[in-house]
Amino acid sequence: MRALAARLFRDAPRRDKIPAWVQGSDQMKFTMMVLSLGASLGGSAAWADPPKTLRVTESVEIKAPIDEVWATVRDFDSLNKWHPGFASDELVSGGNGKVGAVRKLTIKDGPTFTERLLAFDAAHHSYRYKILESPLPFTGYASTISVRPGPAGTTRVIWSGSCKRKNPADNPPEAESDAGVTKLLKGVYRGGLDNLKKMLEH
């Protein structure tokens, strides 16, 4: 579009090329038309901002030893054991704690998607992963699960992630909007963390 605007300006006739009968007020109208079109074409890209990076963090304090909590969440193929939203979690390549391992997750009554382990730190009780393929309404998703000592002998589990919505439209459907994607992730995190607390505080 910028090239078209530039071509319009380039091809606009010079005053010495404009017949006398179109000079004056008609020439002014023509000039204003070209300027207006050039501004709209040149500036349209600025009106449609690209999707921004969304960041979500949820946490929970659990009345259980840190080693017990870490043992529950550390395996890359164990998400379905503590998150009620997942029907299955299986490794399709690599092994638990091995960077590069890939798992296949199946949501209960829902789709299947794959994730890759990006980092694993047993000493600091954390791991990081990203989604490879997913029908979910966001892209570029990466997430970290960390287990930390909490106050008074409790353990704190932190689940954080970042992504961008897939739909680049200025006004996408609610479920595909920034607010919709953020709400979805918060719901996933809370569902898992709250159930983990319930499991370990028996």
mmCIF file of C-alpha atoms in Angstrom:
data_model
loop_
_atom_site.group_PDB
_atom_site.id
_atom_site.type_symbol
_atom_site.label_atom_id
_atom_site.label_comp_id
_atom_site.label_asym_id
_atom_site.label_seq_id
_atom_site.Cartn_x
_atom_site.Cartn_y
_atom_site.Cartn_z
ATOM 1 C CA MET A 1 0.000 0.000 0.000
ATOM 2 C CA ARG A 2 2.887 2.371 0.705
ATOM 3 C CA ALA A 3 4.232 1.635 -2.774
ATOM 4 C CA LEU A 4 0.862 2.548 -4.254
ATOM 5 C CA ALA A 5 0.821 5.819 -2.335
ATOM 6 C CA ALA A 6 4.356 6.609 -3.476
ATOM 7 C CA ARG A 7 3.398 5.849 -7.072
ATOM 8 C CA LEU A 8 0.421 8.186 -6.816
ATOM 9 C CA PHE A 9 2.658 10.984 -5.601
ATOM 10 C CA ARG A 10 5.287 10.188 -8.227
ATOM 11 C CA ASP A 11 2.731 10.114 -11.005
ATOM 12 C CA ALA A 12 0.848 13.211 -9.868
ATOM 13 C CA PRO A 13 1.145 15.797 -12.670
ATOM 14 C CA ARG A 14 3.402 18.797 -12.120
ATOM 15 C CA ARG A 15 1.859 22.245 -12.328
ATOM 16 C CA ASP A 16 3.556 22.935 -15.672
ATOM 17 C CA LYS A 17 1.975 19.717 -17.025
ATOM 18 C CA ILE A 18 -1.557 20.502 -15.795
ATOM 19 C CA PRO A 19 -3.780 22.131 -18.390
ATOM 20 C CA ALA A 20 -4.828 25.651 -17.514
ATOM 21 C CA TRP A 21 -8.471 24.616 -17.356
ATOM 22 C CA VAL A 22 -7.842 22.285 -14.349
ATOM 23 C CA GLN A 23 -5.579 24.678 -12.445
ATOM 24 C CA GLY A 24 -6.866 26.750 -9.552
ATOM 25 C CA SER A 25 -9.589 25.282 -7.371
ATOM 26 C CA ASP A 26 -9.766 22.023 -9.331
ATOM 27 C CA GLN A 27 -6.019 21.508 -8.931
ATOM 28 C CA MET A 28 -6.351 22.103 -5.193
ATOM 29 C CA LYS A 29 -9.086 19.459 -4.994
ATOM 30 C CA PHE A 30 -6.875 16.988 -6.855
ATOM 31 C CA THR A 31 -3.905 17.700 -4.570
ATOM 32 C CA MET A 32 -5.999 17.253 -1.444
ATOM 33 C CA MET A 33 -7.379 13.981 -2.801
ATOM 34 C CA VAL A 34 -3.880 12.582 -3.403
ATOM 35 C CA LEU A 35 -2.640 13.728 0.003
ATOM 36 C CA SER A 36 -5.641 12.197 1.724
ATOM 37 C CA LEU A 37 -5.266 8.882 -0.098
ATOM 38 C CA GLY A 38 -1.533 8.780 0.577
ATOM 39 C CA ALA A 39 -2.050 9.377 4.280
ATOM 40 C CA SER A 40 -4.695 6.678 4.561
ATOM 41 C CA LEU A 41 -2.658 4.095 2.682
ATOM 42 C CA GLY A 42 0.626 4.943 4.338
ATOM 43 C CA GLY A 43 -0.800 4.975 7.831
ATOM 44 C CA SER A 44 -3.147 2.011 7.705
ATOM 45 C CA ALA A 45 -0.498 -0.410 8.945
ATOM 46 C CA ALA A 46 -0.177 1.616 12.117
ATOM 47 C CA TRP A 47 -3.881 1.281 12.865
ATOM 48 C CA ALA A 48 -3.808 -2.529 13.075
ATOM 49 C CA ASP A 49 -1.341 -3.275 15.874
ATOM 50 C CA PRO A 50 0.075 -6.821 15.957
ATOM 51 C CA PRO A 51 -1.031 -9.047 18.855
ATOM 52 C CA LYS A 52 0.898 -8.271 22.029
ATOM 53 C CA THR A 53 2.640 -10.771 24.286
ATOM 54 C CA LEU A 54 0.342 -11.981 27.039
ATOM 55 C CA ARG A 55 1.768 -13.059 30.401
ATOM 56 C CA VAL A 56 -0.095 -15.067 33.015
ATOM 57 C CA THR A 57 1.081 -16.236 36.453
ATOM 58 C CA GLU A 58 -0.841 -18.195 39.068
ATOM 59 C CA SER A 59 0.429 -19.748 42.292
ATOM 60 C CA VAL A 60 -0.698 -21.776 45.284
ATOM 61 C CA GLU A 61 0.649 -22.517 48.763
ATOM 62 C CA ILE A 62 0.485 -26.142 49.817
ATOM 63 C CA LYS A 63 0.889 -27.557 53.317
ATOM 64 C CA ALA A 64 3.305 -30.276 52.268
ATOM 65 C CA PRO A 65 7.109 -30.724 52.114
ATOM 66 C CA ILE A 66 8.793 -29.311 49.021
ATOM 67 C CA ASP A 67 10.244 -32.704 48.073
ATOM 68 C CA GLU A 68 6.786 -34.274 48.072
ATOM 69 C CA VAL A 69 5.331 -31.501 45.935
ATOM 70 C CA TRP A 70 8.235 -31.589 43.477
ATOM 71 C CA ALA A 71 7.994 -35.372 43.183
ATOM 72 C CA THR A 72 4.355 -34.969 42.145
ATOM 73 C CA VAL A 73 4.845 -32.381 39.394
ATOM 74 C CA ARG A 74 8.383 -32.952 38.087
ATOM 75 C CA ASP A 75 7.773 -35.734 35.563
ATOM 76 C CA PHE A 76 6.935 -34.415 32.104
ATOM 77 C CA ASP A 77 4.403 -37.203 31.599
ATOM 78 C CA SER A 78 2.580 -36.683 34.899
ATOM 79 C CA LEU A 79 0.348 -33.660 34.243
ATOM 80 C CA ASN A 80 -2.803 -35.783 33.977
ATOM 81 C CA LYS A 81 -2.068 -37.255 37.418
ATOM 82 C CA TRP A 82 -2.610 -33.935 39.172
ATOM 83 C CA HIS A 83 -4.548 -31.809 36.666
ATOM 84 C CA PRO A 84 -8.196 -32.893 36.306
ATOM 85 C CA GLY A 85 -8.535 -31.290 32.875
ATOM 86 C CA PHE A 86 -6.245 -33.766 31.119
ATOM 87 C CA ALA A 87 -7.210 -37.301 30.171
ATOM 88 C CA SER A 88 -3.703 -38.471 29.255
ATOM 89 C CA ASP A 89 -0.079 -37.351 29.148
ATOM 90 C CA GLU A 90 2.446 -39.560 27.387
ATOM 91 C CA LEU A 91 6.030 -39.130 26.249
ATOM 92 C CA VAL A 92 6.458 -39.622 22.513
ATOM 93 C CA SER A 93 10.210 -38.984 22.516
ATOM 94 C CA GLY A 94 12.947 -38.518 25.102
ATOM 95 C CA GLY A 95 12.554 -39.113 28.815
ATOM 96 C CA ASN A 96 11.517 -37.372 31.994
ATOM 97 C CA GLY A 97 13.961 -34.638 32.959
ATOM 98 C CA LYS A 98 15.603 -34.785 29.524
ATOM 99 C CA VAL A 99 15.654 -31.495 27.625
ATOM 100 C CA GLY A 100 14.080 -31.983 24.205
ATOM 101 C CA ALA A 101 11.582 -34.594 25.379
ATOM 102 C CA VAL A 102 8.181 -34.330 23.682
ATOM 103 C CA ARG A 103 4.852 -35.200 25.281
ATOM 104 C CA LYS A 104 1.362 -35.613 23.859
ATOM 105 C CA LEU A 105 -1.455 -34.217 25.960
ATOM 106 C CA THR A 106 -5.124 -34.997 25.519
ATOM 107 C CA ILE A 107 -7.733 -32.754 27.097
ATOM 108 C CA LYS A 108 -10.785 -34.489 28.528
ATOM 109 C CA ASP A 109 -13.489 -34.376 25.849
ATOM 110 C CA GLY A 110 -11.138 -32.217 23.811
ATOM 111 C CA PRO A 111 -8.180 -32.023 21.434
ATOM 112 C CA THR A 112 -4.667 -33.417 21.578
ATOM 113 C CA PHE A 113 -1.533 -31.290 21.350
ATOM 114 C CA THR A 114 2.225 -31.691 21.787
ATOM 115 C CA GLU A 115 4.788 -29.927 23.962
ATOM 116 C CA ARG A 116 8.590 -29.945 24.213
ATOM 117 C CA LEU A 117 10.681 -29.729 27.389
ATOM 118 C CA LEU A 118 12.994 -26.711 27.081
ATOM 119 C CA ALA A 119 14.754 -26.751 30.457
ATOM 120 C CA PHE A 120 14.820 -28.901 33.582
ATOM 121 C CA ASP A 121 16.443 -27.863 36.870
ATOM 122 C CA ALA A 122 16.085 -30.503 39.580
ATOM 123 C CA ALA A 123 18.220 -28.529 42.044
ATOM 124 C CA HIS A 124 15.906 -25.504 41.844
ATOM 125 C CA HIS A 125 12.721 -27.526 41.326
ATOM 126 C CA SER A 126 11.593 -26.061 38.022
ATOM 127 C CA TYR A 127 11.123 -26.878 34.364
ATOM 128 C CA ARG A 128 10.146 -24.983 31.240
ATOM 129 C CA TYR A 129 8.330 -26.169 28.130
ATOM 130 C CA LYS A 130 6.601 -24.904 24.988
ATOM 131 C CA ILE A 131 3.693 -25.958 22.814
ATOM 132 C CA LEU A 132 4.658 -27.372 19.416
ATOM 133 C CA GLU A 133 1.231 -28.031 17.897
ATOM 134 C CA SER A 134 -2.129 -27.022 19.261
ATOM 135 C CA PRO A 135 -5.662 -26.061 18.151
ATOM 136 C CA LEU A 136 -5.824 -23.548 21.005
ATOM 137 C CA PRO A 137 -6.391 -19.848 20.160
ATOM 138 C CA PHE A 138 -2.838 -18.699 20.902
ATOM 139 C CA THR A 139 0.680 -19.136 19.530
ATOM 140 C CA GLY A 140 4.268 -18.900 20.756
ATOM 141 C CA TYR A 141 3.288 -20.387 24.104
ATOM 142 C CA ALA A 142 6.039 -21.165 26.629
ATOM 143 C CA SER A 143 5.542 -21.949 30.300
ATOM 144 C CA THR A 144 7.452 -22.563 33.531
ATOM 145 C CA ILE A 145 6.445 -24.564 36.585
ATOM 146 C CA SER A 146 8.462 -23.769 39.711
ATOM 147 C CA VAL A 147 8.314 -25.198 43.227
ATOM 148 C CA ARG A 148 9.621 -22.959 46.025
ATOM 149 C CA PRO A 149 9.759 -23.027 49.826
ATOM 150 C CA GLY A 150 6.804 -21.154 51.308
ATOM 151 C CA PRO A 151 6.193 -19.595 54.725
ATOM 152 C CA ALA A 152 5.803 -21.713 57.854
ATOM 153 C CA GLY A 153 6.915 -24.936 56.216
ATOM 154 C CA THR A 154 4.570 -24.694 53.251
ATOM 155 C CA THR A 155 5.508 -25.082 49.592
ATOM 156 C CA ARG A 156 4.645 -22.610 46.864
ATOM 157 C CA VAL A 157 3.993 -23.761 43.301
ATOM 158 C CA ILE A 158 4.173 -21.100 40.582
ATOM 159 C CA TRP A 159 2.844 -21.689 37.068
ATOM 160 C CA SER A 160 3.545 -18.948 34.548
ATOM 161 C CA GLY A 161 3.354 -18.636 30.788
ATOM 162 C CA SER A 162 3.466 -16.264 27.850
ATOM 163 C CA CYS A 163 1.968 -16.312 24.358
ATOM 164 C CA LYS A 164 0.193 -14.240 21.710
ATOM 165 C CA ARG A 165 -3.316 -14.715 20.423
ATOM 166 C CA LYS A 166 -3.528 -16.351 16.999
ATOM 167 C CA ASN A 167 -6.252 -14.102 15.610
ATOM 168 C CA PRO A 168 -4.617 -10.840 14.396
ATOM 169 C CA ALA A 169 -7.915 -9.019 13.838
ATOM 170 C CA ASP A 170 -8.542 -5.776 15.702
ATOM 171 C CA ASN A 171 -11.813 -7.138 17.100
ATOM 172 C CA PRO A 172 -11.572 -10.945 17.274
ATOM 173 C CA PRO A 173 -14.292 -13.103 18.849
ATOM 174 C CA GLU A 174 -14.204 -12.948 22.642
ATOM 175 C CA ALA A 175 -12.684 -16.426 23.046
ATOM 176 C CA GLU A 176 -9.850 -15.470 20.656
ATOM 177 C CA SER A 177 -9.178 -12.015 22.123
ATOM 178 C CA ASP A 178 -6.394 -11.081 24.543
ATOM 179 C CA ALA A 179 -8.891 -11.157 27.399
ATOM 180 C CA GLY A 180 -10.274 -14.508 26.256
ATOM 181 C CA VAL A 181 -6.842 -16.139 25.952
ATOM 182 C CA THR A 182 -5.759 -14.743 29.327
ATOM 183 C CA LYS A 183 -8.932 -16.060 30.947
ATOM 184 C CA LEU A 184 -8.366 -19.491 29.379
ATOM 185 C CA LEU A 185 -4.796 -19.758 30.689
ATOM 186 C CA LYS A 186 -5.757 -18.544 34.150
ATOM 187 C CA GLY A 187 -8.460 -21.197 34.237
ATOM 188 C CA VAL A 188 -6.034 -23.951 33.184
ATOM 189 C CA TYR A 189 -3.461 -22.913 35.779
ATOM 190 C CA ARG A 190 -5.976 -22.518 38.599
ATOM 191 C CA GLY A 191 -7.636 -25.834 37.809
ATOM 192 C CA GLY A 192 -4.322 -27.657 38.113
ATOM 193 C CA LEU A 193 -2.914 -25.800 41.114
ATOM 194 C CA ASP A 194 -6.094 -25.992 43.171
ATOM 195 C CA ASN A 195 -6.401 -29.723 42.532
ATOM 196 C CA LEU A 196 -2.730 -30.252 43.390
ATOM 197 C CA LYS A 197 -3.303 -28.543 46.740
ATOM 198 C CA LYS A 198 -6.350 -30.709 47.389
ATOM 199 C CA MET A 199 -4.400 -33.877 46.561
ATOM 200 C CA LEU A 200 -1.401 -33.134 48.761
ATOM 201 C CA GLU A 201 -3.227 -31.689 51.754
ATOM 202 C CA HIS A 202 -5.157 -34.893 52.401
#
